[in-house]
mmCIF file of C-alpha atoms in Angstrom:
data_model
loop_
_atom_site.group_PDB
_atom_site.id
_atom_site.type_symbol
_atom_site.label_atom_id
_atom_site.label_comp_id
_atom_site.label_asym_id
_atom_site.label_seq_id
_atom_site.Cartn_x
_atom_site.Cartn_y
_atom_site.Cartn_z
ATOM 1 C CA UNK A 230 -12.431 20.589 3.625
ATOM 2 C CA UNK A 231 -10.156 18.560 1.384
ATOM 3 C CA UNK A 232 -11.441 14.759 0.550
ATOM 4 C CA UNK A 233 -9.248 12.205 2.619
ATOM 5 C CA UNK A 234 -8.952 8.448 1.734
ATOM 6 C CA UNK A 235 -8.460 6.168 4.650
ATOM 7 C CA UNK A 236 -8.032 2.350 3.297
ATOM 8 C CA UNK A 237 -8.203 -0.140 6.305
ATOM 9 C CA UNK A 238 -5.968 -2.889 5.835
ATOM 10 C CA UNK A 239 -6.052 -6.303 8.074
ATOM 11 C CA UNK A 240 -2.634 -7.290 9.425
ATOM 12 C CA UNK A 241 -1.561 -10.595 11.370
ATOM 13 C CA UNK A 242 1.349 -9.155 13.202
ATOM 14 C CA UNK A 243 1.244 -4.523 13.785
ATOM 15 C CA UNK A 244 4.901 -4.439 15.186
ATOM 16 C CA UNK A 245 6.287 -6.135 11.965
ATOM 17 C CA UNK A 246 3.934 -4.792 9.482
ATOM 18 C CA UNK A 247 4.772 -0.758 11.008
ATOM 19 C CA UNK A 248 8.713 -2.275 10.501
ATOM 20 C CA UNK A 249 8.106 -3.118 7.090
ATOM 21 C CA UNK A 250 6.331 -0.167 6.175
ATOM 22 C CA UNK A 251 9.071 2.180 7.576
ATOM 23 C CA UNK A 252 12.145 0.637 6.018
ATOM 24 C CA UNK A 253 9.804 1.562 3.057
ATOM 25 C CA UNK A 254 10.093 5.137 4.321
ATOM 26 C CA UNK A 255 6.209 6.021 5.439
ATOM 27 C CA UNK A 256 5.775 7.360 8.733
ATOM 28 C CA UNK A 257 2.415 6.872 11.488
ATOM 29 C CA UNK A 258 0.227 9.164 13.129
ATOM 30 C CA UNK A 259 0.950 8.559 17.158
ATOM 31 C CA UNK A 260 -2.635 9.982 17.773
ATOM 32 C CA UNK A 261 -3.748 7.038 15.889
ATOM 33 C CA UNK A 262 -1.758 4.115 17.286
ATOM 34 C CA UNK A 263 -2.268 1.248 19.356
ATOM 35 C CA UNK A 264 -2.058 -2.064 19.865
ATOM 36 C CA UNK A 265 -4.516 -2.787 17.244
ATOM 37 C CA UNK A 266 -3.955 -0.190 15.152
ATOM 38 C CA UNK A 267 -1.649 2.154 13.548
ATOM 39 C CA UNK A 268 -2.323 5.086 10.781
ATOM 40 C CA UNK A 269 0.615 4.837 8.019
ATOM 41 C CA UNK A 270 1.037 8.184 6.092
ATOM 42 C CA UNK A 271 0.845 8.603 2.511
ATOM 43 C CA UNK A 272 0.655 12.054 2.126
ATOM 44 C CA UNK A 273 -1.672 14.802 3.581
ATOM 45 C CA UNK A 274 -4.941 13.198 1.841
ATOM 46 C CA UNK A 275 -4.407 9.612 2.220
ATOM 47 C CA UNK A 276 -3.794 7.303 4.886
ATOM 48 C CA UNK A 277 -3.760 3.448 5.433
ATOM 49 C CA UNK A 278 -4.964 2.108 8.351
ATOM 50 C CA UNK A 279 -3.593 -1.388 9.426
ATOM 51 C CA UNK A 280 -6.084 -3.097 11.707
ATOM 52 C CA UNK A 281 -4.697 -6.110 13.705
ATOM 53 C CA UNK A 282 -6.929 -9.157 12.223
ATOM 54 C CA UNK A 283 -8.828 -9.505 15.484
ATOM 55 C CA UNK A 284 -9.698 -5.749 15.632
ATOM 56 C CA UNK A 285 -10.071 -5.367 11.479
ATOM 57 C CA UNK A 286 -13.330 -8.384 12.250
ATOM 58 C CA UNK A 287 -15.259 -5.908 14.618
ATOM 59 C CA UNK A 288 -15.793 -3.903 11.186
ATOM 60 C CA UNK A 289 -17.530 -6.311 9.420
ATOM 61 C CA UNK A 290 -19.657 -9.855 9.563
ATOM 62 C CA UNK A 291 -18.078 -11.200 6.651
ATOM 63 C CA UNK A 292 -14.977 -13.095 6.896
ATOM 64 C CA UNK A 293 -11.615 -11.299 6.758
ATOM 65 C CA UNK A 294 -10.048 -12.134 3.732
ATOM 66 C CA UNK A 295 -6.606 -14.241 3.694
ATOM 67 C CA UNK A 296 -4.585 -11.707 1.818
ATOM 68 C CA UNK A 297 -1.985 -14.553 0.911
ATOM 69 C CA UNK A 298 -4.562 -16.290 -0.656
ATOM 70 C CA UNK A 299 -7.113 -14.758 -2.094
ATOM 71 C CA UNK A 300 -7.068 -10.832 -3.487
ATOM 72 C CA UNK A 301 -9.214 -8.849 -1.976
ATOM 73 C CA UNK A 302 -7.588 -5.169 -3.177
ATOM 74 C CA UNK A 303 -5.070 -3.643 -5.154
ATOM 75 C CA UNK A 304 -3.685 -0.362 -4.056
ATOM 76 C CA UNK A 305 -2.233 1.762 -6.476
ATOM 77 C CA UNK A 306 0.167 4.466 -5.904
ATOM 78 C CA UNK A 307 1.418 6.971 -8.000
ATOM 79 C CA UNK A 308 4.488 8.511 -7.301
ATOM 80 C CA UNK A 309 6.773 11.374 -9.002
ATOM 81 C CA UNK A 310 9.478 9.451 -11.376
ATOM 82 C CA UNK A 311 10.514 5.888 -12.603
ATOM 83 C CA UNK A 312 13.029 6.119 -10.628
ATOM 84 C CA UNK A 313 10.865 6.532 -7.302
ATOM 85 C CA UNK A 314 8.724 3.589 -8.019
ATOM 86 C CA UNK A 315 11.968 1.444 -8.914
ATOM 87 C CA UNK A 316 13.149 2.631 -5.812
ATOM 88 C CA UNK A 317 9.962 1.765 -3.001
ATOM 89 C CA UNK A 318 9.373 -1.546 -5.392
ATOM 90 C CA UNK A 319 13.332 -2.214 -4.351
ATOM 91 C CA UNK A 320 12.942 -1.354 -0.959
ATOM 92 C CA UNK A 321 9.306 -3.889 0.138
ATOM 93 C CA UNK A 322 11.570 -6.305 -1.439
ATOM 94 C CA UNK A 323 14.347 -5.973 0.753
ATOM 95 C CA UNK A 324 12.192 -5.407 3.238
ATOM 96 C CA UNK A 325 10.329 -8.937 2.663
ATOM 97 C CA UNK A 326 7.880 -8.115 0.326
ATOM 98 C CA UNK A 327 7.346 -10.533 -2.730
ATOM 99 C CA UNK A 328 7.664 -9.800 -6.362
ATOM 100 C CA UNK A 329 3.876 -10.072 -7.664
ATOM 101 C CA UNK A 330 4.178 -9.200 -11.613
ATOM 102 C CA UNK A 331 6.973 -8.233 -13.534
ATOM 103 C CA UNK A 332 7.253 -4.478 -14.598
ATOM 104 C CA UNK A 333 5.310 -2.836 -17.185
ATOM 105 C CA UNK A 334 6.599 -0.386 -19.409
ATOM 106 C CA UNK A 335 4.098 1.330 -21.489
ATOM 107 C CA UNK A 336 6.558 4.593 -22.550
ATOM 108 C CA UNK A 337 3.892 6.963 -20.677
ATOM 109 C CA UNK A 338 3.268 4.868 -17.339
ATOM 110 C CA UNK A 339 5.653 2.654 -15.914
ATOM 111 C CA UNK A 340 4.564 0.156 -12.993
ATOM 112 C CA UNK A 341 5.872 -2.265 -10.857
ATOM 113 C CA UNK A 342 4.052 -4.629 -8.011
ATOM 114 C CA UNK A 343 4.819 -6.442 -5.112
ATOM 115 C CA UNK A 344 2.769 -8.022 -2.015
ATOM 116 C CA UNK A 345 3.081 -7.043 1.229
ATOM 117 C CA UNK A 346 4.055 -9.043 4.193
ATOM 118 C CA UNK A 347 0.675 -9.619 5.148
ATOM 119 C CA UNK A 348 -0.173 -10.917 1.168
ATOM 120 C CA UNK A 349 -1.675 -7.438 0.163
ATOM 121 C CA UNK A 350 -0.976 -5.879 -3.363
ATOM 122 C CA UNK A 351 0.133 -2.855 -3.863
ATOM 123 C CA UNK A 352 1.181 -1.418 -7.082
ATOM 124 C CA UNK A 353 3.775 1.684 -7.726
ATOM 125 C CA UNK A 354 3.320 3.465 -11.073
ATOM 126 C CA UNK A 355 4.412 6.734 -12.596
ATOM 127 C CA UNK A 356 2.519 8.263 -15.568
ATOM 128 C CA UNK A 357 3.183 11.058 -17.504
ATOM 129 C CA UNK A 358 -0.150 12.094 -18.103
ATOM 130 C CA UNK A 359 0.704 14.483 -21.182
ATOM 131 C CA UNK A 360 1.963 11.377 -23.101
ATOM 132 C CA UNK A 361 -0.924 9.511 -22.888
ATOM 133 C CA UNK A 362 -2.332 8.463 -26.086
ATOM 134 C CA UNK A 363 -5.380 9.979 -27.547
ATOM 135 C CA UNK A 364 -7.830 7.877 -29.157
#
């Protein structure tokens, strides 16, 4: 049985967060949708699960962290080419996400960042792991 990763996410509003996320081009699992939750796809091993705030507290007895003002997580992805991550980075920010560092370019990984609409930061990279520098 392959490993999956399921990162749980709290959201303030589901209906505009699952908007956002598909003008960024990630699809949901039905079987796992409801009013207070929906599964996003990543790909076959990972998923994020965005937990209305409400629901997200019945998890845990510490306060839910404000995502707009205090970091809590950074989610990295790693995708296939520079172009790709330009590409998703360009899309959250037409889709209403905010600009949260400006792009690094290190020759062998290239990322960019923005935050979500609910304040949570995600970063897209691509590396080319046989240019890496050995020490």
């Amino acid at each position: 049985m392959a490993t999956k990763i399921f990162i749980n996410l709290p959201v303030k509003d589901l209906k505009k967060t699952v908007e956002f996320f598909t003008a960024l081009g990630f699809t949901f699992n039905a079987q796992f949708t409801d009013e207070k939750a929906t599964c996003m796809i990543v790909d076959e091993n990972i998923f994020v699960m965005l937990l209305v705030e409400k629901y997200f507290q019945t998890f845990t007895s510490k306060p839910v962290a404000d995502a707009t003002r205090s970091t809590e997580v950074i989610t990295f992805l790693s995708i296939d080419s520079r172009e790709k991550v330009d590409e998703l980075v360009d899309k959250a920010l037409a889709a209403g996400a905010t600009k949260n560092n400006e792009p690094q370019d290190m020759g062998w990984m290239y990322q960019r960042s923005f935050a979500d609409i609910n304040g949570h930061m995600w970063e897209i990279g691509y590396m080319d792991e046989s240019a890496v520098p050995q020490e």
